[in-house]
Structures are given as C-alpha cells and as structure tokens.
C-alpha cells in the first residue's frame, strides 16, 4: 500500500511563498495557479508590479493607440521567469473571445493582442490583471515544493485577484 496521497488539483488557488523559499524569482510572491495537473503547473505572479514597464508602454510597442484614459491606471506585473516578453491577461469572464481560456466561472486568461486592443478602447473585461512572463513547473515539481513547505496554498478569491 502506497503512503503517497493522491495528487491535489490546485487550479484556481493562490500559492503564497513561505519565508524559507530561497528562489529570488519567487521570494515574497503570490502566484495565481491557472493550471495544475499531472502535466505540471502554470501560474502568474500577481503581487509584483513592474516599475519600469507600464501598460501604455506595452500598447505603444504593439502600435495600439488607447482611446480611454483608464489605461494609465493598469499595472503590468512580473508574471514569472518564463517567457518574460510574452503577455498574459487574467480577467473577469465578461470578456470571452477567440483565444480566451475560461478557467472557471469567474476568471479567464487571454494572451492575444485582441484583449489589449479591447482594454485600450474601453471594451475589455470589467476586471483585469496583466503580466509579462509566467511561472511554470514540470510534472510533480510543484507538488514536491509544497511537500517541502515552500508554498502555502489557499483557494483564490477573485476580489483579491483583481
């Protein structure tokens, strides 16, 4: 009889870095887990806004001209150390287009320029959080880190997320 407990799916949970986590990429981080399965895990750091990159900069680099002033208030976060030039938008489910992955009944993920154009013209989702890069774990890697007490996990609250 195996003493291993069955794997727990932590999709739509927050991972909170424990003080003993000695990885500079995740020190004092809160990660929203978009996917956690036997194939691995993918999440976005949600509490590390970039100081040197603004949403308006992202739009300018993509030649998107904003037609609303709300774009100035949007922070771009460091989503993680993987593919740091790639953008992701976690958002409310009131926006659903081609390329949108609905994660649950409250949160969706889009990684297209279409959502950026929609936000720039005021037609985007009610709530959003933009990140450059993502956090990824191979099969079983996150589970082992949790067993070593590197992460505390709690169910995600969309009000805290956005």
PDB file of C-alpha atoms in Angstrom:
ATOM      1  CA  UNK A   1       0.000   0.000   0.000  1.00  0.00           C
ATOM      2  CA  UNK A   2       1.379   3.388  -1.010  1.00  0.00           C
ATOM      3  CA  UNK A   3       1.676   6.132   1.591  1.00  0.00           C
ATOM      4  CA  UNK A   4       1.563   8.804  -1.092  1.00  0.00           C
ATOM      5  CA  UNK A   5      -1.632  10.800  -1.014  1.00  0.00           C
ATOM      6  CA  UNK A   6      -3.466  11.315  -4.299  1.00  0.00           C
ATOM      7  CA  UNK A   7      -2.467  14.449  -6.184  1.00  0.00           C
ATOM      8  CA  UNK A   8      -4.456  17.538  -5.357  1.00  0.00           C
ATOM      9  CA  UNK A   9      -5.535  19.857  -8.157  1.00  0.00           C
ATOM     10  CA  UNK A  10      -4.670  23.392  -7.090  1.00  0.00           C
ATOM     11  CA  UNK A  11      -6.015  25.137 -10.175  1.00  0.00           C
ATOM     12  CA  UNK A  12      -7.623  28.444  -9.099  1.00  0.00           C
ATOM     13  CA  UNK A  13      -5.579  28.625  -5.898  1.00  0.00           C
ATOM     14  CA  UNK A  14      -3.117  31.191  -4.659  1.00  0.00           C
ATOM     15  CA  UNK A  15       0.383  29.999  -3.856  1.00  0.00           C
ATOM     16  CA  UNK A  16       1.998  32.122  -1.172  1.00  0.00           C
ATOM     17  CA  UNK A  17       5.776  31.851  -0.917  1.00  0.00           C
ATOM     18  CA  UNK A  18       6.882  30.731   2.511  1.00  0.00           C
ATOM     19  CA  UNK A  19       9.800  32.591   4.154  1.00  0.00           C
ATOM     20  CA  UNK A  20      12.112  29.618   3.574  1.00  0.00           C
ATOM     21  CA  UNK A  21      11.679  29.715  -0.223  1.00  0.00           C
ATOM     22  CA  UNK A  22      15.143  30.762  -1.358  1.00  0.00           C
ATOM     23  CA  UNK A  23      14.383  31.344  -5.026  1.00  0.00           C
ATOM     24  CA  UNK A  24      14.836  35.017  -5.946  1.00  0.00           C
ATOM     25  CA  UNK A  25      12.172  34.630  -8.651  1.00  0.00           C
ATOM     26  CA  UNK A  26       9.532  33.843  -6.025  1.00  0.00           C
ATOM     27  CA  UNK A  27      10.663  35.497  -2.797  1.00  0.00           C
ATOM     28  CA  UNK A  28       7.572  37.048  -1.143  1.00  0.00           C
ATOM     29  CA  UNK A  29       5.434  36.148  -4.157  1.00  0.00           C
ATOM     30  CA  UNK A  30       1.782  35.325  -4.522  1.00  0.00           C
ATOM     31  CA  UNK A  31       1.027  33.198  -7.579  1.00  0.00           C
ATOM     32  CA  UNK A  32      -2.384  32.573  -9.099  1.00  0.00           C
ATOM     33  CA  UNK A  33      -2.441  28.995 -10.451  1.00  0.00           C
ATOM     34  CA  UNK A  34      -4.128  28.883 -13.848  1.00  0.00           C
ATOM     35  CA  UNK A  35      -3.477  25.165 -14.292  1.00  0.00           C
ATOM     36  CA  UNK A  36      -2.266  22.325 -12.078  1.00  0.00           C
ATOM     37  CA  UNK A  37      -2.371  18.756 -13.305  1.00  0.00           C
ATOM     38  CA  UNK A  38      -0.220  15.670 -13.749  1.00  0.00           C
ATOM     39  CA  UNK A  39       1.428  17.513 -16.690  1.00  0.00           C
ATOM     40  CA  UNK A  40       2.703  20.274 -14.401  1.00  0.00           C
ATOM     41  CA  UNK A  41       1.524  23.705 -13.353  1.00  0.00           C
ATOM     42  CA  UNK A  42       1.279  27.209 -14.786  1.00  0.00           C
ATOM     43  CA  UNK A  43       0.631  30.366 -12.833  1.00  0.00           C
ATOM     44  CA  UNK A  44       1.148  34.112 -12.766  1.00  0.00           C
ATOM     45  CA  UNK A  45       2.787  36.128 -10.001  1.00  0.00           C
ATOM     46  CA  UNK A  46       0.163  38.722  -9.099  1.00  0.00           C
ATOM     47  CA  UNK A  47       1.845  40.882  -6.474  1.00  0.00           C
ATOM     48  CA  UNK A  48       4.982  42.123  -8.255  1.00  0.00           C
ATOM     49  CA  UNK A  49       4.149  45.125 -10.448  1.00  0.00           C
ATOM     50  CA  UNK A  50       6.960  46.100 -12.765  1.00  0.00           C
ATOM     51  CA  UNK A  51       8.312  49.561 -12.047  1.00  0.00           C
ATOM     52  CA  UNK A  52       9.861  50.114 -15.461  1.00  0.00           C
ATOM     53  CA  UNK A  53       7.037  48.839 -17.711  1.00  0.00           C
ATOM     54  CA  UNK A  54       3.616  50.476 -17.876  1.00  0.00           C
ATOM     55  CA  UNK A  55       0.548  49.282 -19.749  1.00  0.00           C
ATOM     56  CA  UNK A  56       0.843  52.315 -22.026  1.00  0.00           C
ATOM     57  CA  UNK A  57       4.377  51.139 -22.929  1.00  0.00           C
ATOM     58  CA  UNK A  58       3.053  47.713 -23.918  1.00  0.00           C
ATOM     59  CA  UNK A  59       0.380  49.330 -26.093  1.00  0.00           C
ATOM     60  CA  UNK A  60       2.928  51.634 -27.713  1.00  0.00           C
ATOM     61  CA  UNK A  61       5.254  48.711 -28.516  1.00  0.00           C
ATOM     62  CA  UNK A  62       2.334  46.978 -30.251  1.00  0.00           C
ATOM     63  CA  UNK A  63       1.227  50.154 -32.082  1.00  0.00           C
ATOM     64  CA  UNK A  64      -2.095  50.182 -30.228  1.00  0.00           C
ATOM     65  CA  UNK A  65      -3.456  53.666 -29.630  1.00  0.00           C
ATOM     66  CA  UNK A  66      -5.622  53.864 -26.486  1.00  0.00           C
ATOM     67  CA  UNK A  67      -8.883  55.758 -26.730  1.00  0.00           C
ATOM     68  CA  UNK A  68      -9.584  55.728 -22.980  1.00  0.00           C
ATOM     69  CA  UNK A  69      -7.612  57.248 -20.114  1.00  0.00           C
ATOM     70  CA  UNK A  70      -8.176  54.162 -17.918  1.00  0.00           C
ATOM     71  CA  UNK A  71      -5.051  52.570 -19.430  1.00  0.00           C
ATOM     72  CA  UNK A  72      -2.814  54.738 -17.263  1.00  0.00           C
ATOM     73  CA  UNK A  73      -4.064  53.010 -14.087  1.00  0.00           C
ATOM     74  CA  UNK A  74      -3.271  49.482 -15.284  1.00  0.00           C
ATOM     75  CA  UNK A  75      -0.131  47.964 -13.797  1.00  0.00           C
ATOM     76  CA  UNK A  76       1.933  45.340 -15.582  1.00  0.00           C
ATOM     77  CA  UNK A  77       3.151  42.564 -13.288  1.00  0.00           C
ATOM     78  CA  UNK A  78       6.139  40.250 -13.467  1.00  0.00           C
ATOM     79  CA  UNK A  79       4.213  37.029 -14.042  1.00  0.00           C
ATOM     80  CA  UNK A  80       7.237  34.810 -13.650  1.00  0.00           C
ATOM     81  CA  UNK A  81      10.642  33.957 -15.022  1.00  0.00           C
ATOM     82  CA  UNK A  82       9.483  32.040 -18.117  1.00  0.00           C
ATOM     83  CA  UNK A  83       8.972  33.829 -21.487  1.00  0.00           C
ATOM     84  CA  UNK A  84       9.200  37.276 -19.921  1.00  0.00           C
ATOM     85  CA  UNK A  85       8.412  39.047 -23.208  1.00  0.00           C
ATOM     86  CA  UNK A  86       5.074  37.237 -23.541  1.00  0.00           C
ATOM     87  CA  UNK A  87       1.977  38.935 -22.147  1.00  0.00           C
ATOM     88  CA  UNK A  88      -0.940  37.368 -20.298  1.00  0.00           C
ATOM     89  CA  UNK A  89      -4.135  38.943 -19.044  1.00  0.00           C
ATOM     90  CA  UNK A  90      -6.105  37.372 -16.208  1.00  0.00           C
ATOM     91  CA  UNK A  91      -9.577  38.807 -16.342  1.00  0.00           C
ATOM     92  CA  UNK A  92     -13.230  38.528 -15.445  1.00  0.00           C
ATOM     93  CA  UNK A  93     -15.378  36.222 -17.565  1.00  0.00           C
ATOM     94  CA  UNK A  94     -17.452  39.049 -19.032  1.00  0.00           C
ATOM     95  CA  UNK A  95     -14.879  39.100 -21.862  1.00  0.00           C
ATOM     96  CA  UNK A  96     -14.653  35.931 -23.969  1.00  0.00           C
ATOM     97  CA  UNK A  97     -13.192  35.960 -27.481  1.00  0.00           C
ATOM     98  CA  UNK A  98     -11.110  33.652 -29.629  1.00  0.00           C
ATOM     99  CA  UNK A  99      -8.003  32.860 -27.629  1.00  0.00           C
ATOM    100  CA  UNK A 100      -9.692  33.271 -24.244  1.00  0.00           C
ATOM    101  CA  UNK A 101      -9.350  30.326 -21.901  1.00  0.00           C
ATOM    102  CA  UNK A 102     -12.113  30.290 -19.288  1.00  0.00           C
ATOM    103  CA  UNK A 103     -10.515  28.966 -16.097  1.00  0.00           C
ATOM    104  CA  UNK A 104     -13.696  28.884 -14.004  1.00  0.00           C
ATOM    105  CA  UNK A 105     -16.937  30.842 -13.728  1.00  0.00           C
ATOM    106  CA  UNK A 106     -15.128  33.985 -12.503  1.00  0.00           C
ATOM    107  CA  UNK A 107     -11.665  34.043 -14.081  1.00  0.00           C
ATOM    108  CA  UNK A 108     -10.395  33.737 -17.647  1.00  0.00           C
ATOM    109  CA  UNK A 109      -6.991  34.048 -19.295  1.00  0.00           C
ATOM    110  CA  UNK A 110      -6.169  35.674 -22.619  1.00  0.00           C
ATOM    111  CA  UNK A 111      -2.781  36.038 -24.283  1.00  0.00           C
ATOM    112  CA  UNK A 112      -3.709  37.830 -27.500  1.00  0.00           C
ATOM    113  CA  UNK A 113      -3.312  41.379 -28.729  1.00  0.00           C
ATOM    114  CA  UNK A 114      -7.090  41.421 -29.207  1.00  0.00           C
ATOM    115  CA  UNK A 115      -7.701  41.757 -25.468  1.00  0.00           C
ATOM    116  CA  UNK A 116      -5.148  44.570 -25.249  1.00  0.00           C
ATOM    117  CA  UNK A 117      -6.946  46.417 -28.058  1.00  0.00           C
ATOM    118  CA  UNK A 118     -10.265  45.895 -26.278  1.00  0.00           C
ATOM    119  CA  UNK A 119      -8.913  47.229 -22.990  1.00  0.00           C
ATOM    120  CA  UNK A 120      -7.312  50.183 -24.786  1.00  0.00           C
ATOM    121  CA  UNK A 121     -10.653  51.234 -26.272  1.00  0.00           C
ATOM    122  CA  UNK A 122     -12.691  50.627 -23.113  1.00  0.00           C
ATOM    123  CA  UNK A 123     -14.384  47.443 -24.351  1.00  0.00           C
ATOM    124  CA  UNK A 124     -12.296  44.975 -22.342  1.00  0.00           C
ATOM    125  CA  UNK A 125     -13.220  42.927 -19.298  1.00  0.00           C
ATOM    126  CA  UNK A 126     -14.594  44.584 -16.172  1.00  0.00           C
ATOM    127  CA  UNK A 127     -11.566  43.400 -14.152  1.00  0.00           C
ATOM    128  CA  UNK A 128      -8.106  42.503 -15.386  1.00  0.00           C
ATOM    129  CA  UNK A 129      -4.515  41.954 -14.388  1.00  0.00           C
ATOM    130  CA  UNK A 130      -1.713  41.971 -16.948  1.00  0.00           C
ATOM    131  CA  UNK A 131       1.543  40.050 -16.543  1.00  0.00           C
ATOM    132  CA  UNK A 132       4.688  39.598 -18.587  1.00  0.00           C
ATOM    133  CA  UNK A 133       6.068  36.083 -18.321  1.00  0.00           C
ATOM    134  CA  UNK A 134       4.699  33.157 -16.395  1.00  0.00           C
ATOM    135  CA  UNK A 135       5.638  30.685 -13.702  1.00  0.00           C
ATOM    136  CA  UNK A 136       5.855  27.062 -14.729  1.00  0.00           C
ATOM    137  CA  UNK A 137       6.541  23.753 -13.034  1.00  0.00           C
ATOM    138  CA  UNK A 138       7.188  20.369 -14.630  1.00  0.00           C
ATOM    139  CA  UNK A 139       5.257  17.211 -13.708  1.00  0.00           C
ATOM    140  CA  UNK A 140       5.327  16.732  -9.927  1.00  0.00           C
ATOM    141  CA  UNK A 141       7.692  19.677  -9.342  1.00  0.00           C
ATOM    142  CA  UNK A 142       5.184  21.969  -7.622  1.00  0.00           C
ATOM    143  CA  UNK A 143       3.822  19.065  -5.560  1.00  0.00           C
ATOM    144  CA  UNK A 144       7.342  18.386  -4.243  1.00  0.00           C
ATOM    145  CA  UNK A 145       7.881  22.080  -3.447  1.00  0.00           C
ATOM    146  CA  UNK A 146       4.609  22.124  -1.488  1.00  0.00           C
ATOM    147  CA  UNK A 147       5.655  18.982   0.422  1.00  0.00           C
ATOM    148  CA  UNK A 148       8.921  20.786   1.312  1.00  0.00           C
ATOM    149  CA  UNK A 149       6.820  23.687   2.698  1.00  0.00           C
ATOM    150  CA  UNK A 150       7.999  26.161   0.080  1.00  0.00           C
ATOM    151  CA  UNK A 151       4.414  27.254  -0.644  1.00  0.00           C
ATOM    152  CA  UNK A 152       1.227  27.819   1.288  1.00  0.00           C
ATOM    153  CA  UNK A 153      -1.860  27.334  -0.883  1.00  0.00           C
ATOM    154  CA  UNK A 154      -5.332  28.766  -0.404  1.00  0.00           C
ATOM    155  CA  UNK A 155      -8.373  28.930  -2.683  1.00  0.00           C
ATOM    156  CA  UNK A 156      -8.227  32.052  -4.843  1.00  0.00           C
ATOM    157  CA  UNK A 157     -10.610  34.905  -4.237  1.00  0.00           C
ATOM    158  CA  UNK A 158     -11.379  36.927  -7.405  1.00  0.00           C
ATOM    159  CA  UNK A 159     -11.840  40.087  -5.310  1.00  0.00           C
ATOM    160  CA  UNK A 160      -8.252  39.744  -4.093  1.00  0.00           C
ATOM    161  CA  UNK A 161      -7.007  38.728  -7.521  1.00  0.00           C
ATOM    162  CA  UNK A 162      -8.306  41.849  -9.243  1.00  0.00           C
TER     163      UNK A 162
END
